[in-house]
CSV table of C-alpha atoms in Angstrom, one decimal:
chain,number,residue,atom,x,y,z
A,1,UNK,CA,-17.2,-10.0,-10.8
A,2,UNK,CA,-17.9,-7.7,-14.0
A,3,UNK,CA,-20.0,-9.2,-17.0
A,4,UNK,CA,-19.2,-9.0,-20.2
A,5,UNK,CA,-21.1,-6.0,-22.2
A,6,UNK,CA,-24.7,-7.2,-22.6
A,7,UNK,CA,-24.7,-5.0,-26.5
A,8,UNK,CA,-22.4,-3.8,-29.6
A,9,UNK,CA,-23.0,-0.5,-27.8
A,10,UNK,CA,-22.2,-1.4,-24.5
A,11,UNK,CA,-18.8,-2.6,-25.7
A,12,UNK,CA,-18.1,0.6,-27.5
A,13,UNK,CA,-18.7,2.2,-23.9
A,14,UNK,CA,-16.6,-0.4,-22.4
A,15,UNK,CA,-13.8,0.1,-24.8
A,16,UNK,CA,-14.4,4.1,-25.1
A,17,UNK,CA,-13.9,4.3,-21.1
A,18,UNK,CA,-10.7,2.6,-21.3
A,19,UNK,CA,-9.7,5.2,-24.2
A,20,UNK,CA,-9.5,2.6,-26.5
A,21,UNK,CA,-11.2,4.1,-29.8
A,22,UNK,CA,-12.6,1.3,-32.2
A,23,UNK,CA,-14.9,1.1,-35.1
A,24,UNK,CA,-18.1,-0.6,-35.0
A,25,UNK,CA,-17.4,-3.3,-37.0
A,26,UNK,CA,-14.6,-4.5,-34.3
A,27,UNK,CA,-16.7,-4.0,-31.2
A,28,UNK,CA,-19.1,-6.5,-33.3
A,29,UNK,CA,-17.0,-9.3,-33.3
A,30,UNK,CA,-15.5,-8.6,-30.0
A,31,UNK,CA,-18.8,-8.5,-28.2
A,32,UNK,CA,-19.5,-11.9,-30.3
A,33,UNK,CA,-16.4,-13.5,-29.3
A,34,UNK,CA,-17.6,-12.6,-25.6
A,35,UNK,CA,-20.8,-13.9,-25.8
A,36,UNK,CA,-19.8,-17.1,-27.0
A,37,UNK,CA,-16.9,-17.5,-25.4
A,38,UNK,CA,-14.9,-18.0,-28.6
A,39,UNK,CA,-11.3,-17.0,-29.3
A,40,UNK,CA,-11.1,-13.8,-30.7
A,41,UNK,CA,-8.1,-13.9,-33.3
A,42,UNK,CA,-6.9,-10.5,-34.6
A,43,UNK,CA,-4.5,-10.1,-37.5
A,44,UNK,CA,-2.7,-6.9,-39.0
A,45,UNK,CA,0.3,-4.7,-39.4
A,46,UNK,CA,2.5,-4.4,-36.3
A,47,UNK,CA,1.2,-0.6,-34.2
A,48,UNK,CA,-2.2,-0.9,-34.8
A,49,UNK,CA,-3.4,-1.5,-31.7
A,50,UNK,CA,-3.8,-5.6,-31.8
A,51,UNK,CA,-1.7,-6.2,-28.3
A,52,UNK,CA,-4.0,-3.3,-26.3
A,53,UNK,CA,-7.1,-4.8,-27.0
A,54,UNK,CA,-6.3,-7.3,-24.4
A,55,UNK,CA,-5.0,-5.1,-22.0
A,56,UNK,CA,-8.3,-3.2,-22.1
A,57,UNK,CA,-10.6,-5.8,-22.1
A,58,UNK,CA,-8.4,-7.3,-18.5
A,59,UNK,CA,-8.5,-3.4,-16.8
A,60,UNK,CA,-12.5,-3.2,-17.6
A,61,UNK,CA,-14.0,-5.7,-16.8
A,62,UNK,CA,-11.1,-6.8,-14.1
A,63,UNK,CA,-9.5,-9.3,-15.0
A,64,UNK,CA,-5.9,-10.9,-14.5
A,65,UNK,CA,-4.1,-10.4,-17.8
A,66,UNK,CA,-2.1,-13.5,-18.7
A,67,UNK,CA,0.1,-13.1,-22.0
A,68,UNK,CA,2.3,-16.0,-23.6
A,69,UNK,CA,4.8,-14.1,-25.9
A,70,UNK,CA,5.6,-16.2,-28.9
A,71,UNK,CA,8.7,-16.8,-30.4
A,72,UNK,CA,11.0,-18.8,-33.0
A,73,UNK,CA,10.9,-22.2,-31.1
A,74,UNK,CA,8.5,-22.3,-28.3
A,75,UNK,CA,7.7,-25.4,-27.2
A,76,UNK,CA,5.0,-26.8,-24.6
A,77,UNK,CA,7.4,-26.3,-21.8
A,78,UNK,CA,7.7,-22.9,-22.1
A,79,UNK,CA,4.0,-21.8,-22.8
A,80,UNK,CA,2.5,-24.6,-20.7
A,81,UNK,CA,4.3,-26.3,-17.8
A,82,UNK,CA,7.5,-27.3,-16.6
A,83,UNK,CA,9.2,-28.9,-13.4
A,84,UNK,CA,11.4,-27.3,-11.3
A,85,UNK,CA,14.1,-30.0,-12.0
A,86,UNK,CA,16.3,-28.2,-9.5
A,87,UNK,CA,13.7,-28.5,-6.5
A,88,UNK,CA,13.0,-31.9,-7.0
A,89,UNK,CA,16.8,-33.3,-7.3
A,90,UNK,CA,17.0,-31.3,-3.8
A,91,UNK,CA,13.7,-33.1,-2.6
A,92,UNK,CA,15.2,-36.6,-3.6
A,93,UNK,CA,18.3,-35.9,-1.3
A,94,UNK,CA,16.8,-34.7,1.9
A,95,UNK,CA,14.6,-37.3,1.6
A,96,UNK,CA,17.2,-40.0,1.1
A,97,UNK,CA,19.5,-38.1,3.8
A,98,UNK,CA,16.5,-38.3,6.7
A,99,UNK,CA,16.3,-42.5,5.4
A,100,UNK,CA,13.6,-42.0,3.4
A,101,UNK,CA,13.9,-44.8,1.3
A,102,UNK,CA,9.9,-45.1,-0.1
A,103,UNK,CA,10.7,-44.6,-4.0
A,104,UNK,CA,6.3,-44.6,-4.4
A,105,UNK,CA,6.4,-41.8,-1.5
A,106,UNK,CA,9.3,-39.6,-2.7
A,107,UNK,CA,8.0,-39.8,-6.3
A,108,UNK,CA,4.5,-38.5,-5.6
A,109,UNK,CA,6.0,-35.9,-3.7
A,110,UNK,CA,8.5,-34.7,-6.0
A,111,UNK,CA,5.8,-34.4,-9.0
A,112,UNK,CA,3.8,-33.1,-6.8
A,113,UNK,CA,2.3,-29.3,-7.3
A,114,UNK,CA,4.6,-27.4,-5.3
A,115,UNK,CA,7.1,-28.3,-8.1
A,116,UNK,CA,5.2,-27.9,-10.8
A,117,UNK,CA,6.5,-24.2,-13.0
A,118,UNK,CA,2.7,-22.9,-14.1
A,119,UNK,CA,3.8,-21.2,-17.4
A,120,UNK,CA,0.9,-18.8,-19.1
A,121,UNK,CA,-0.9,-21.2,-20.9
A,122,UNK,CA,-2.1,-23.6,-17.9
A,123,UNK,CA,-2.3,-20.4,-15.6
A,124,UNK,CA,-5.1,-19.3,-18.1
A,125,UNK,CA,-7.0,-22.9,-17.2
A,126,UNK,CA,-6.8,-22.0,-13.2
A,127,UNK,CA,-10.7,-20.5,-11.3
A,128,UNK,CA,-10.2,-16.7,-10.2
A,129,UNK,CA,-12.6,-15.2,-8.3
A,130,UNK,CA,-12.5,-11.9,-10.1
A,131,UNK,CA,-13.6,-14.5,-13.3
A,132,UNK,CA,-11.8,-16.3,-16.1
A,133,UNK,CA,-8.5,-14.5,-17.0
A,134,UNK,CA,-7.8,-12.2,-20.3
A,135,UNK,CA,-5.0,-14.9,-22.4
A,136,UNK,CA,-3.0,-13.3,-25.1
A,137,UNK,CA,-0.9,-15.2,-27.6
A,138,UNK,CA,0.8,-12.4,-29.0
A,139,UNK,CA,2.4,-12.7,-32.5
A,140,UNK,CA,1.3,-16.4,-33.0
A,141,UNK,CA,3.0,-16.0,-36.3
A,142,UNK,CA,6.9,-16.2,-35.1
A,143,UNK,CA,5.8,-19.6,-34.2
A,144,UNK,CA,5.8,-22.8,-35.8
A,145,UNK,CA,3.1,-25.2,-37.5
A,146,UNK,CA,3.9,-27.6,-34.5
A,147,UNK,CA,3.2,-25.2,-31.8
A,148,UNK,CA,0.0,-23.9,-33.2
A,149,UNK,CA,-1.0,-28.3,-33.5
A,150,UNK,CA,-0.3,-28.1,-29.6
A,151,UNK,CA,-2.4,-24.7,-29.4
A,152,UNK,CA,-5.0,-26.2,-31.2
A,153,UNK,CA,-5.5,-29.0,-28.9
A,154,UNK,CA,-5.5,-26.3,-25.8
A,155,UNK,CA,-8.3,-23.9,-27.5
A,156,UNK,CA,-10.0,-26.9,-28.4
A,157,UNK,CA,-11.6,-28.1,-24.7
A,158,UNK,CA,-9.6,-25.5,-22.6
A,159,UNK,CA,-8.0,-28.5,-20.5
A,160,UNK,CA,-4.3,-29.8,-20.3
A,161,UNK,CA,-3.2,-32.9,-19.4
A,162,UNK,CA,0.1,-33.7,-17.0
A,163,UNK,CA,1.0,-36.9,-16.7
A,164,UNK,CA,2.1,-36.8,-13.3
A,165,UNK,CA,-1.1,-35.0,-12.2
A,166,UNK,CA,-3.8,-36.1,-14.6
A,167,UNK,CA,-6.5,-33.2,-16.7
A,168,UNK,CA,-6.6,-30.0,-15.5
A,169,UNK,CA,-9.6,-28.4,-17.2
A,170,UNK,CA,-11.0,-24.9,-17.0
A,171,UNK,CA,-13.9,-24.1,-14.6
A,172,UNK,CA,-14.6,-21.7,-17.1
A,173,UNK,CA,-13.0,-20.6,-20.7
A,174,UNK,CA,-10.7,-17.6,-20.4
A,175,UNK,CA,-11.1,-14.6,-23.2
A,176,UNK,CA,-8.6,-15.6,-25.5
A,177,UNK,CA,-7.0,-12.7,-27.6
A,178,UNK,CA,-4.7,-14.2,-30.2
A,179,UNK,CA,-2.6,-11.9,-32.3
A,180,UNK,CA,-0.3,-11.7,-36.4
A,181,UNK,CA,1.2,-9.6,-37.4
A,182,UNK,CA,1.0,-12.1,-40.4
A,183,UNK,CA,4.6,-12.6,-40.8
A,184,UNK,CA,3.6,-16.2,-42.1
A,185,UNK,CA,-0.1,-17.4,-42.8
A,186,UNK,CA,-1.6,-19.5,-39.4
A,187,UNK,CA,-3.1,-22.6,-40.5
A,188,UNK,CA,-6.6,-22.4,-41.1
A,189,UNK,CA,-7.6,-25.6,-38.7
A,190,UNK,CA,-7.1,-22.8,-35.8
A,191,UNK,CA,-8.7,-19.9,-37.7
A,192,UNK,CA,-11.6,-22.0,-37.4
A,193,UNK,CA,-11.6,-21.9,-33.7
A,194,UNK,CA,-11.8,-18.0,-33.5
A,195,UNK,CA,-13.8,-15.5,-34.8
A,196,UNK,CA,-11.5,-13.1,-37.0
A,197,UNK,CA,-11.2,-9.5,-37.7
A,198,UNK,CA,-8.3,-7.6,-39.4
A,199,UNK,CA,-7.1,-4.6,-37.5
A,200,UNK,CA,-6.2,-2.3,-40.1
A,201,UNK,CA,-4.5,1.6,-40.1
A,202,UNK,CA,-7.2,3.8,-38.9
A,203,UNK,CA,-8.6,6.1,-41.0
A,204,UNK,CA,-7.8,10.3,-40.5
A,205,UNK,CA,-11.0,11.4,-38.0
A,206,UNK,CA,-10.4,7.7,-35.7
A,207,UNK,CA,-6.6,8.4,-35.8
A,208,UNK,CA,-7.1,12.3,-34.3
A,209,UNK,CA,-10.0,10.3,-32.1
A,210,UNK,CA,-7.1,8.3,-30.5
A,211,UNK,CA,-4.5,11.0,-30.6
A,212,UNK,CA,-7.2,13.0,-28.0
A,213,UNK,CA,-7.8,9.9,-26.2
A,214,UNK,CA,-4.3,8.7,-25.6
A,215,UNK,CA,-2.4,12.0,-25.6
A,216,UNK,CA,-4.8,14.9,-24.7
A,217,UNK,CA,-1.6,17.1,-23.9
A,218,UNK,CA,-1.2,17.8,-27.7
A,219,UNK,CA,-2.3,21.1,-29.3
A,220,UNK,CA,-5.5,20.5,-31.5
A,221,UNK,CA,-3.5,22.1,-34.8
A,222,UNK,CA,-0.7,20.1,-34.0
A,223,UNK,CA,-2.3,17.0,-33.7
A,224,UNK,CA,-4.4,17.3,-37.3
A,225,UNK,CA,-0.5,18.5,-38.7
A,226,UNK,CA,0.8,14.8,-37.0
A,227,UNK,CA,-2.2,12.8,-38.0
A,228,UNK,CA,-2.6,14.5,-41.6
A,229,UNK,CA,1.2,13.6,-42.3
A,230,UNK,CA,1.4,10.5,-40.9
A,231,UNK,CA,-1.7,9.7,-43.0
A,232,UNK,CA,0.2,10.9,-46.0
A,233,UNK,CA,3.3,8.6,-45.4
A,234,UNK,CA,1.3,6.0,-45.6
A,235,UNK,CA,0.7,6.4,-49.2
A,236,UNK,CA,4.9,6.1,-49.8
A,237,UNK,CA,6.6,3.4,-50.8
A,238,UNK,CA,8.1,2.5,-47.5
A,239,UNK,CA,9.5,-0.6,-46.0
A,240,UNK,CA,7.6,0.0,-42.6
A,241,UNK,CA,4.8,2.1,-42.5
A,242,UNK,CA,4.2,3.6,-39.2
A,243,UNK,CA,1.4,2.6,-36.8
A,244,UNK,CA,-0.9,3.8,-34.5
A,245,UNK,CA,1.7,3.1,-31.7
A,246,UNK,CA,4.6,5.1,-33.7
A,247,UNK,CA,1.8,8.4,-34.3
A,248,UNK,CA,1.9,8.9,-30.4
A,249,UNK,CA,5.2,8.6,-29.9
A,250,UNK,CA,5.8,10.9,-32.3
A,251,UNK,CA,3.0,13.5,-30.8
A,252,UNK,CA,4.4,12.7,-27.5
A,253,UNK,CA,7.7,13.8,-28.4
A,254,UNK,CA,6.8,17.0,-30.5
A,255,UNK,CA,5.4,18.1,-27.1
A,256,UNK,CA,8.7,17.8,-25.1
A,257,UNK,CA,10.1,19.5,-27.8
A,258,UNK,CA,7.6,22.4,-27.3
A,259,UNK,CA,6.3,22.5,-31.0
A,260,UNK,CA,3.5,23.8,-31.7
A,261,UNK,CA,3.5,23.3,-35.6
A,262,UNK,CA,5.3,20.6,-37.9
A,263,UNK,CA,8.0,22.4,-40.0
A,264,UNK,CA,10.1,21.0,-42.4
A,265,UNK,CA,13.6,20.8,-40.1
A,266,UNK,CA,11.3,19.5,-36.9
A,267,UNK,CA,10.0,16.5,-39.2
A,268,UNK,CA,13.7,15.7,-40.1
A,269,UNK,CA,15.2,16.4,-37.1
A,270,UNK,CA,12.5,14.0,-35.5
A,271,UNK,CA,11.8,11.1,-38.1
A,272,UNK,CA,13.4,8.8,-36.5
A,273,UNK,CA,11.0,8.4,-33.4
A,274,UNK,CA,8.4,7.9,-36.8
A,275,UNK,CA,10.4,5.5,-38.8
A,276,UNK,CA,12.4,2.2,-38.1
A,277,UNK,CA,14.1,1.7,-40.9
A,278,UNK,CA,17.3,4.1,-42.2
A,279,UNK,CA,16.4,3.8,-45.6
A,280,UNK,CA,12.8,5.2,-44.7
A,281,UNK,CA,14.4,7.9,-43.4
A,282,UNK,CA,16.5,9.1,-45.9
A,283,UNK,CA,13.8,8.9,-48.4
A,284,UNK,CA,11.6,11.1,-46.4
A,285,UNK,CA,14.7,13.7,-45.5
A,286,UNK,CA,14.9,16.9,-46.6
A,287,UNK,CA,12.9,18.1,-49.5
A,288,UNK,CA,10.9,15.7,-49.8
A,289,UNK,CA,9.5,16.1,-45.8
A,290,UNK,CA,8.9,19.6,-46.8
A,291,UNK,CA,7.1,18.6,-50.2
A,292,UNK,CA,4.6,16.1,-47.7
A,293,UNK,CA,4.4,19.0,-45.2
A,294,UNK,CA,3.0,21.2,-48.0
A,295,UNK,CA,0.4,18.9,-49.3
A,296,UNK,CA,-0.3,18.3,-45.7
A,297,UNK,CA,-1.4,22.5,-45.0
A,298,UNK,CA,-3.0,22.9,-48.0
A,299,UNK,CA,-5.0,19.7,-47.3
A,300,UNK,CA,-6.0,21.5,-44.1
């Protein structure tokens, strides 16, 4: 099994081997919210790398990666357990058909474990030998106040009960990664339970820093030219800025295109890998890409 990082530095080398490029102050409360085992709850703008922390903590320190996606009406059914209604009702009528008539017998075998539907949240509470599992609850915000009530009560002993079956508790807490894109605020009784850090846009040296990490195929010029002007879109007054996850796209598909410098037709031509929204695009069409472009070479 591989131990957590034993320093702040060792889990900048950690994350650094997995190409994951974060600041200081991040690899702080990460390496705190290893040590003591607390939830580590990370909130910020959709892109900025939130979801991926999870997937780098599970690849380096090998761990299964277990991820409950949240949505607009998840319940306890669908993010903890279910039974497989199906199975049993099929269970009920072989056993009457042999003349099994034992209702005590054919109960405790229908709620028994081999119908039980493990959804993410009680797969997190089961021992693996490779050590407790990575959990992400990504986008805890699309949820509801009574979901996060039910969450609550999870994070709180790491244990769920089932009627049926009785407690299962954790042999040992799994590293909890919760994420927001804080499309609503999460109540603050289950802030408590985490520690917190705000993932924010990444400055211009940490965003070329990633762009070599993730996408080392990319022409140095080219890649200052991407991050410089994605930097400077930032500053618009856009409806969707775009992310970390939206600068490598881009860069990725500048290099199937063969560029090796932005000019002002390639950035319109290719704003929509960049930009979600139509009205972003058209307010960064035409002259006023090439107007960015030229801030953007005289900057460099």
């Amino acid at each position: 099994m591989i131990h957590a990082p034993a320093s702040i530095d060792a889990t900048l080398d950690l994350l650094r081997a997995e190409s994951y490029v974060a600041e200081r102050g991040f690899a702080t409360v990460l390496f705190l919210a290893l040590r003591l085992g607390r939830p580590l709850f990370l909130e910020g703008e959709a892109g900025v790398g939130k979801t991926e922390i999870a997937k780098v903590l599970a690849r380096a320190l090998g761990r299964k990666l277990i991820r409950l996606q949240c949505y607009e009406g998840l319940d306890s059914a669908a993010a903890l357990y279910e039974w497989n209604y199906a199975g049993q009702m099929m269970a009920i009528r072989l056993g009457e058909a042999s003349g099994e008539h034992d209702r005590a017998k054919l109960a405790a075998d229908v709620f028994s474990e081999r119908f039980l539907v493990k959804r993410p949240l009680l797969q997190a509470l089961e021992a693996d030998p490779a050590g407790p599992p990575v959990l992400l609850i990504d986008e805890l915000d699309r949820t509801d106040e009574a979901f996060e009530a039910f969450l609550l009560e999870i994070l709180s002993d790491f244990q769920a009960t089932i009627p049926e079956l009785g407690t299962i508790r954790a042999p040992a807490p799994p590293i909890v990664i919760i994420t927001s894109n804080r499309t609503r605020e999460v109540h603050d009784a289950l802030k408590r339970r985490c520690l917190y850090h705000w993932v924010d846009y990444p400055d211009t040296a940490r965003e070329l820093a990633i762009l070599k990490a993730k996408a080392p195929k990319v022409p140095a010029q080219l890649s200052k030219q991407i991050v410089a002007y994605v930097q400077a879109i930032r500053q618009e007054d856009l409806f969707k800025v775009p992310g970390v996850a939206e600068t490598l796209d881009w860069a990725t598909a500048l290099v199937e295109l063969d560029a090796v410098a932005l000019d002002p037709a390639l950035v319109s031509d290719t704003l929509g890998v960049l930009l979600k929204y139509q009205d972003d695009i058209v307010k960064l069409q035409g002259s006023r890409a090439k107007e960015i472009l030229d801030e953007v070479r005289a900057g460099l």
